[in-house]
PDB file of C-alpha atoms in Angstrom:
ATOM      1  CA  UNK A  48      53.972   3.478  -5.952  1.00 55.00           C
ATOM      2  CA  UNK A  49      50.963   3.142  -8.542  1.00 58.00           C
ATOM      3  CA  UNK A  50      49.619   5.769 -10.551  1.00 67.00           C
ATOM      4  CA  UNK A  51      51.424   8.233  -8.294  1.00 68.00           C
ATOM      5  CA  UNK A  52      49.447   6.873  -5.422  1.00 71.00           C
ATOM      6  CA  UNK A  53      50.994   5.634  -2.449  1.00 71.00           C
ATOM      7  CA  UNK A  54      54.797   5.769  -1.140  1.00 71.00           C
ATOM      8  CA  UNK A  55      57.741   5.354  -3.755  1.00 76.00           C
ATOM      9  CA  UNK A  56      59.185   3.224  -1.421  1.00 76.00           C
ATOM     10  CA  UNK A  57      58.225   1.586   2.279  1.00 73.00           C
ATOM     11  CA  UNK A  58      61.195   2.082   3.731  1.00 77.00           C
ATOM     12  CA  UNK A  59      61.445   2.784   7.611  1.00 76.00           C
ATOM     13  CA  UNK A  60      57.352   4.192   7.519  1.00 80.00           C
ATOM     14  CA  UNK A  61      57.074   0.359   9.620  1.00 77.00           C
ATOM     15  CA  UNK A  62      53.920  -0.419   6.598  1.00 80.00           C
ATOM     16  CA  UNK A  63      54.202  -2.422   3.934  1.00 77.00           C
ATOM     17  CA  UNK A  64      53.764  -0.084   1.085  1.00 75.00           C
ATOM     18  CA  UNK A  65      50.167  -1.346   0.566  1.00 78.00           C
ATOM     19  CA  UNK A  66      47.722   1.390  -0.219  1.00 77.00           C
ATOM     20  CA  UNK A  67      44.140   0.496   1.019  1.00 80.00           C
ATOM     21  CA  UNK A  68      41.013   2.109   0.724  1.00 80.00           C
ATOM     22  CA  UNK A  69      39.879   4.501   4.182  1.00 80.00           C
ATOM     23  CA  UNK A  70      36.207   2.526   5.262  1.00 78.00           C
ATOM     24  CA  UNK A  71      35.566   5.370   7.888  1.00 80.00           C
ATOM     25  CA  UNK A  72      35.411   8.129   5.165  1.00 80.00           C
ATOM     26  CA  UNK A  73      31.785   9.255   5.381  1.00 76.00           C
ATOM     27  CA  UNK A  74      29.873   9.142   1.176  1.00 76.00           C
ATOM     28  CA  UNK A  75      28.225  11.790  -0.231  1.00 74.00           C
ATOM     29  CA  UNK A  76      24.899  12.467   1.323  1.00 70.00           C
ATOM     30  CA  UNK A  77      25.588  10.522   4.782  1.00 68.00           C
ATOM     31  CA  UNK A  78      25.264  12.095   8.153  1.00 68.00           C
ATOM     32  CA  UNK A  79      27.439  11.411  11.018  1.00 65.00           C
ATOM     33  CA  UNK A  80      25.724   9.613  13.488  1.00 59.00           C
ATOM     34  CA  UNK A  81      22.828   8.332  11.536  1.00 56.00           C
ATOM     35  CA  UNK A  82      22.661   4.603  10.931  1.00 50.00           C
ATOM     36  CA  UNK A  83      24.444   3.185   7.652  1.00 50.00           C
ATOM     37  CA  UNK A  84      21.938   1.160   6.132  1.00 50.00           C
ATOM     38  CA  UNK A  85      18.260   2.214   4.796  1.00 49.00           C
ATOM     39  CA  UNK A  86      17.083  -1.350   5.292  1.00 46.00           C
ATOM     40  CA  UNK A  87      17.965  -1.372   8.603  1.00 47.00           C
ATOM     41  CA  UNK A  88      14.639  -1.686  11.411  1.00 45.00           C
ATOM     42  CA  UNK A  89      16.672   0.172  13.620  1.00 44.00           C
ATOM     43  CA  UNK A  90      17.698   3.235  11.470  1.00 44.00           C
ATOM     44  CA  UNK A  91      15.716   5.460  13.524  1.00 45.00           C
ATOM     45  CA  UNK A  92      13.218   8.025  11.855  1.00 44.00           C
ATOM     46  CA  UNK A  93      14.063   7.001   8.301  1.00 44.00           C
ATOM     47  CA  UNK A  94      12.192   4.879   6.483  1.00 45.00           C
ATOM     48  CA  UNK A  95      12.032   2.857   3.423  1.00 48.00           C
ATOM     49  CA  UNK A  96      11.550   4.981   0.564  1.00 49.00           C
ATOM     50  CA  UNK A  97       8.620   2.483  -0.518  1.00 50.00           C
ATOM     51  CA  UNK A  98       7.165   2.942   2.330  1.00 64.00           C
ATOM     52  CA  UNK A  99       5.955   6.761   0.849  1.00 71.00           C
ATOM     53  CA  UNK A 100       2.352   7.134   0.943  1.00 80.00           C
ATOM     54  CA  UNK A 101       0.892   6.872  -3.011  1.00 81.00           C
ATOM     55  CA  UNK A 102       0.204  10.923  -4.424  1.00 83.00           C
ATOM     56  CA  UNK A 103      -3.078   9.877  -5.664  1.00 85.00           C
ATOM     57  CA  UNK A 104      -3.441  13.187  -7.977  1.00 89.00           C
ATOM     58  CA  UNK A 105      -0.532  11.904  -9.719  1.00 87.00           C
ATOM     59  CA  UNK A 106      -2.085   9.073 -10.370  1.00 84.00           C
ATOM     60  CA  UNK A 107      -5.288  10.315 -11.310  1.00 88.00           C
ATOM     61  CA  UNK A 108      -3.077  12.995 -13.788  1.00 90.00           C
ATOM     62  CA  UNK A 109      -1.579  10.190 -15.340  1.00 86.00           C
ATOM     63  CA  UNK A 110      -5.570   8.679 -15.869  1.00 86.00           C
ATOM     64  CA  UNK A 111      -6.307  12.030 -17.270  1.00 90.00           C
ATOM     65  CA  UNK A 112      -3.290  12.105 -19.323  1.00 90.00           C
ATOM     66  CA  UNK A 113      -3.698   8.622 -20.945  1.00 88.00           C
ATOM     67  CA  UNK A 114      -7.419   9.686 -21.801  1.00 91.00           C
ATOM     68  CA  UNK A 115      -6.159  12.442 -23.648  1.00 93.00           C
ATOM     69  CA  UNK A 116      -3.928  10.355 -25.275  1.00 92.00           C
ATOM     70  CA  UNK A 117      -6.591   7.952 -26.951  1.00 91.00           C
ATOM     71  CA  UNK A 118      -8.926  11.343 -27.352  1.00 94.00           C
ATOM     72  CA  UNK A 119      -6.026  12.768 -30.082  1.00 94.00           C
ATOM     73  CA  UNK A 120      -5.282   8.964 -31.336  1.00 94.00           C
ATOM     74  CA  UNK A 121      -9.111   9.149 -32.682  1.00 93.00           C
ATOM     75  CA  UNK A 122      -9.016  12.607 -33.675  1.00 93.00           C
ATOM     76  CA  UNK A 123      -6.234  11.766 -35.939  1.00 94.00           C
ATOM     77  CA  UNK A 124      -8.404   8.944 -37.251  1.00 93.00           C
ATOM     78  CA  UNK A 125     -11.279  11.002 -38.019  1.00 92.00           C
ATOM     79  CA  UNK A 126      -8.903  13.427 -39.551  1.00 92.00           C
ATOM     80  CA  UNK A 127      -7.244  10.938 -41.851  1.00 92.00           C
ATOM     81  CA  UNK A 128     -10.888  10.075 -43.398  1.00 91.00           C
ATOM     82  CA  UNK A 129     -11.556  13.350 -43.760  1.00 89.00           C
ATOM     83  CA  UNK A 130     -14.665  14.464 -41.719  1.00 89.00           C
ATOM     84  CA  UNK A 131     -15.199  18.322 -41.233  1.00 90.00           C
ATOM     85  CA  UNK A 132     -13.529  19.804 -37.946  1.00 90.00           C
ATOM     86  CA  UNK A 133     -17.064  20.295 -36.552  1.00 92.00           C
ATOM     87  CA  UNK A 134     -17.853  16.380 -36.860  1.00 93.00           C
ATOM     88  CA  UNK A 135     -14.398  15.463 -34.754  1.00 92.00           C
ATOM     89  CA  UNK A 136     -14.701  17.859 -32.470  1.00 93.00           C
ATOM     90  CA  UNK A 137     -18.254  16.539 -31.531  1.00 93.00           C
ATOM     91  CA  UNK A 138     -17.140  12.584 -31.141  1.00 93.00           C
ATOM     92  CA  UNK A 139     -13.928  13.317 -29.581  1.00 93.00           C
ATOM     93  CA  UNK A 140     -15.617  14.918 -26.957  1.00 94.00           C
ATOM     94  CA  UNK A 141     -18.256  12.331 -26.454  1.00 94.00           C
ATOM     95  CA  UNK A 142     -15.588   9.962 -26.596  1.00 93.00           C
ATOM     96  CA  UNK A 143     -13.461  11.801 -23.981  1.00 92.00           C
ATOM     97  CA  UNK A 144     -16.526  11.705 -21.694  1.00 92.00           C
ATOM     98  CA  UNK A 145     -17.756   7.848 -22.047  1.00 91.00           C
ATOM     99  CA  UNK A 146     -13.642   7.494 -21.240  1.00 90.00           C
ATOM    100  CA  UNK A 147     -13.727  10.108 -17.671  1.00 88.00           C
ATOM    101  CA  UNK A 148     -16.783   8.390 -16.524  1.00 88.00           C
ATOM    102  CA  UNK A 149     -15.382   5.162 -16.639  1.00 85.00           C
ATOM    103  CA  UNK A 150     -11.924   5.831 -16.070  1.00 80.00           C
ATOM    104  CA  UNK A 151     -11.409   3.790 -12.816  1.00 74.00           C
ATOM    105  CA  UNK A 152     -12.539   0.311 -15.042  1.00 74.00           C
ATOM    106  CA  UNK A 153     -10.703   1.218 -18.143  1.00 69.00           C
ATOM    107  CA  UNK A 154      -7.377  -0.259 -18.424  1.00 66.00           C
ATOM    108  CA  UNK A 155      -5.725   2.716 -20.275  1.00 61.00           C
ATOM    109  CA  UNK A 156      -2.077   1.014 -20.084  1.00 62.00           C
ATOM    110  CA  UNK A 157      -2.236  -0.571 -23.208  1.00 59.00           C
ATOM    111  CA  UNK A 158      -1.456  -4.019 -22.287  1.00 57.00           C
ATOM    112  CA  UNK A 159       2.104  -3.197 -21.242  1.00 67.00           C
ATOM    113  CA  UNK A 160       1.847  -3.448 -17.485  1.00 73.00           C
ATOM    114  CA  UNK A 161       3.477  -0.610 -14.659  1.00 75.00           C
ATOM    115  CA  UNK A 162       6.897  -0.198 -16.074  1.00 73.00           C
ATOM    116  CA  UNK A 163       9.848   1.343 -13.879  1.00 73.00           C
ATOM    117  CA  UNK A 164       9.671   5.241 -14.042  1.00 74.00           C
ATOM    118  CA  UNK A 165       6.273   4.804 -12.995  1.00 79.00           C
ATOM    119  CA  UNK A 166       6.911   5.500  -9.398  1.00 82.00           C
ATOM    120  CA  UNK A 167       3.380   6.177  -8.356  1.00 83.00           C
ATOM    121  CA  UNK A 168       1.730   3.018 -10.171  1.00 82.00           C
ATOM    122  CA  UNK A 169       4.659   1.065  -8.385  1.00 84.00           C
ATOM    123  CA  UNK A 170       3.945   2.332  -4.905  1.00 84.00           C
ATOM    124  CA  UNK A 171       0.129   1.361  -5.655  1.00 84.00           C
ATOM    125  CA  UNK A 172       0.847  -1.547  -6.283  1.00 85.00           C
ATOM    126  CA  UNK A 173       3.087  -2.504  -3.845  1.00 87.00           C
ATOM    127  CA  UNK A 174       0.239  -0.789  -0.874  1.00 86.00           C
ATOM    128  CA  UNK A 175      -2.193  -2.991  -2.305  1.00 88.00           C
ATOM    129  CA  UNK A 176       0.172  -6.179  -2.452  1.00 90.00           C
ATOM    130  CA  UNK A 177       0.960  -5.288   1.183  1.00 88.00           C
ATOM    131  CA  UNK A 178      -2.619  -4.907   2.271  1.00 89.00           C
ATOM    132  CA  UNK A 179      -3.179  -8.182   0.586  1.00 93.00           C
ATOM    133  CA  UNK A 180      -0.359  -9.744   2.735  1.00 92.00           C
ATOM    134  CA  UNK A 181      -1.693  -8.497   6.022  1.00 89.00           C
ATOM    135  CA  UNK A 182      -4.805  -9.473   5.323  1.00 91.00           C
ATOM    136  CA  UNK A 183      -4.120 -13.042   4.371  1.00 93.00           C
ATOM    137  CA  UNK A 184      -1.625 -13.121   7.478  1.00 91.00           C
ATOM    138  CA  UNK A 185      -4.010 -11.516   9.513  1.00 87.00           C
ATOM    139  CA  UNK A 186      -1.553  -8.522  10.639  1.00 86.00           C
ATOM    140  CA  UNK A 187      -3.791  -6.035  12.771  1.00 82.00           C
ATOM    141  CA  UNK A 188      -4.437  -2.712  11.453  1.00 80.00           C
ATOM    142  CA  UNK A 189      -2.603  -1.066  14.617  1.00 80.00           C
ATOM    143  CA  UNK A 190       0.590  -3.558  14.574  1.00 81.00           C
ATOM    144  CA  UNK A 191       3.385  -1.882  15.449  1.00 81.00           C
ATOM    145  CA  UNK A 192       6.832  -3.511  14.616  1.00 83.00           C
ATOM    146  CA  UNK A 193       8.586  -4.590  17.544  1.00 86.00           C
ATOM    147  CA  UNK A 194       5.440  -4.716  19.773  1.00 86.00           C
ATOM    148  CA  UNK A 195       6.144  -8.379  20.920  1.00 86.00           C
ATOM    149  CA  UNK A 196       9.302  -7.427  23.008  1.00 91.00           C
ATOM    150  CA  UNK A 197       7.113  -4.411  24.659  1.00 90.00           C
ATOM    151  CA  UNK A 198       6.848  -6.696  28.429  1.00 93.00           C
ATOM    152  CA  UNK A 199       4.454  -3.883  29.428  1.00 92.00           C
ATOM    153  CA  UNK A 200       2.064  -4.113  26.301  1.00 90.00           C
ATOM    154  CA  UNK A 201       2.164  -7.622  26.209  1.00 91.00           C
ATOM    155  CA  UNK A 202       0.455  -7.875  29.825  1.00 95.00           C
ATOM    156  CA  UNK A 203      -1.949  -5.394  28.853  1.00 93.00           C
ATOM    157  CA  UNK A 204      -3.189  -7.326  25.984  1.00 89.00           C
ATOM    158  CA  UNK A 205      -3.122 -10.239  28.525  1.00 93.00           C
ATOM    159  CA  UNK A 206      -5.574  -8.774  30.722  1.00 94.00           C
ATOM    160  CA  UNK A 207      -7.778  -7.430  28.393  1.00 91.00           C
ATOM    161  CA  UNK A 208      -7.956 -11.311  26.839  1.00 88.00           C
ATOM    162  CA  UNK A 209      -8.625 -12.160  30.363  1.00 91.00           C
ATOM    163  CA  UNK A 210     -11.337  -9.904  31.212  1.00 92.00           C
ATOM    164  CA  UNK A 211     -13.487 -10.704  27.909  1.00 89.00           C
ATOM    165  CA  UNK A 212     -13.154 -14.322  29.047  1.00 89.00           C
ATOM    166  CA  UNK A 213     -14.596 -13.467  32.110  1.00 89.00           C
ATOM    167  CA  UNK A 214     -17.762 -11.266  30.464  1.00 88.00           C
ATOM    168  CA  UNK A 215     -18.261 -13.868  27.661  1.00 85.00           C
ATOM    169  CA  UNK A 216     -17.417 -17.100  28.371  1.00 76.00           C
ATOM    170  CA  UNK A 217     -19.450 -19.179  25.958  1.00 76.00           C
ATOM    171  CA  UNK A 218     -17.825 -17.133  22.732  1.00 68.00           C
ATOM    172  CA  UNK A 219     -14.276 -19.120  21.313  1.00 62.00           C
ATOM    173  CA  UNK A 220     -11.523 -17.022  21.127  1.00 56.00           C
ATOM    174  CA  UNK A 221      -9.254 -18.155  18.297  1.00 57.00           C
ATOM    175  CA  UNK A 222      -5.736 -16.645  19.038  1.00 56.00           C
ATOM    176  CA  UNK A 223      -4.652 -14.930  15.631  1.00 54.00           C
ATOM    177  CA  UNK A 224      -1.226 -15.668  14.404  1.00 47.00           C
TER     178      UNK A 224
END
């Protein structure tokens, strides 16, 4: 016995006193009958949590927020030389809207780049990485994982390759990869 766990003695229970962890117990927040891993193709209807679509009023909140940042970094400049509260009021807000109307070119991050709690910047950038990726590796826009072992689908395709062929024979059709 250690730490109270486990028998004071194996004697005549036909073990060998060993105490070993139970691997069937189900963790917090699993499901019985639902597949183990998240990475898993085969998991059924879950999916990566990357794979989220990107909330792009978040993002644009976090635009407006980092505007409004810089707008009260020059107000407190202004105030610090000491210009009537008239005078800031009037550049802030011309500054705050040469900032809005170019706020998709501005780099408002500061130089720091998408750091971790920035779920929504991550996500963006990870879509556009991925579209990047497809692109280059000319993935079609209506691939569907596991299409290749679809016998049925595959013929389809087939014949359709077949029949503009046979309507256009002089154009070279370059099988993608």
């Amino acid at each position: 016995m250690y730490n109270g766990i486990g028998l004071t003695t194996p004697r005549g229970t036909g073990t060998s006193g060993h105490v070993v962890r139970n691997a069937s117990a189900l963790k917090s927040g699993q499901e019985r009958g639902v597949a183990q891993s998240r990475h898993s193709k085969y998991s059924g209807e879950r999916s990566h949590p990357r794979n989220k679509p990107v909330d792009k009023d978040i993002l644009e909140h976090e635009q407006k927020r980092q505007v409004e940042i810089k707008c009260l970094e020059l107000q407190d400049e202004l105030e610090e030389k000491g210009l009537n509260d008239g005078e800031i009021g009037e550049r802030v807000d011309q500054f705050r809207r040469q900032l809005l109307e170019n706020i998709n070119r501005l780099d408002l991050s500061g130089g720091r780049g998408i750091q971790a709690f920035e779920v929504q910047k991550l996500a963006a950038a990870k879509s556009k990485e991925n579209h990047r990726m497809a692109t280059a590796l000319h993935v079609e826009d209506d691939y569907v994982e596991g299409a290749a072992f679809d016998r049925e689908l595959q013929e389809l395709k087939r014949q359709k390759r077949l029949l503009a062929r046979e309507l256009d024979p002089a154009a070279t059709y370059v099988k993608k990869a």
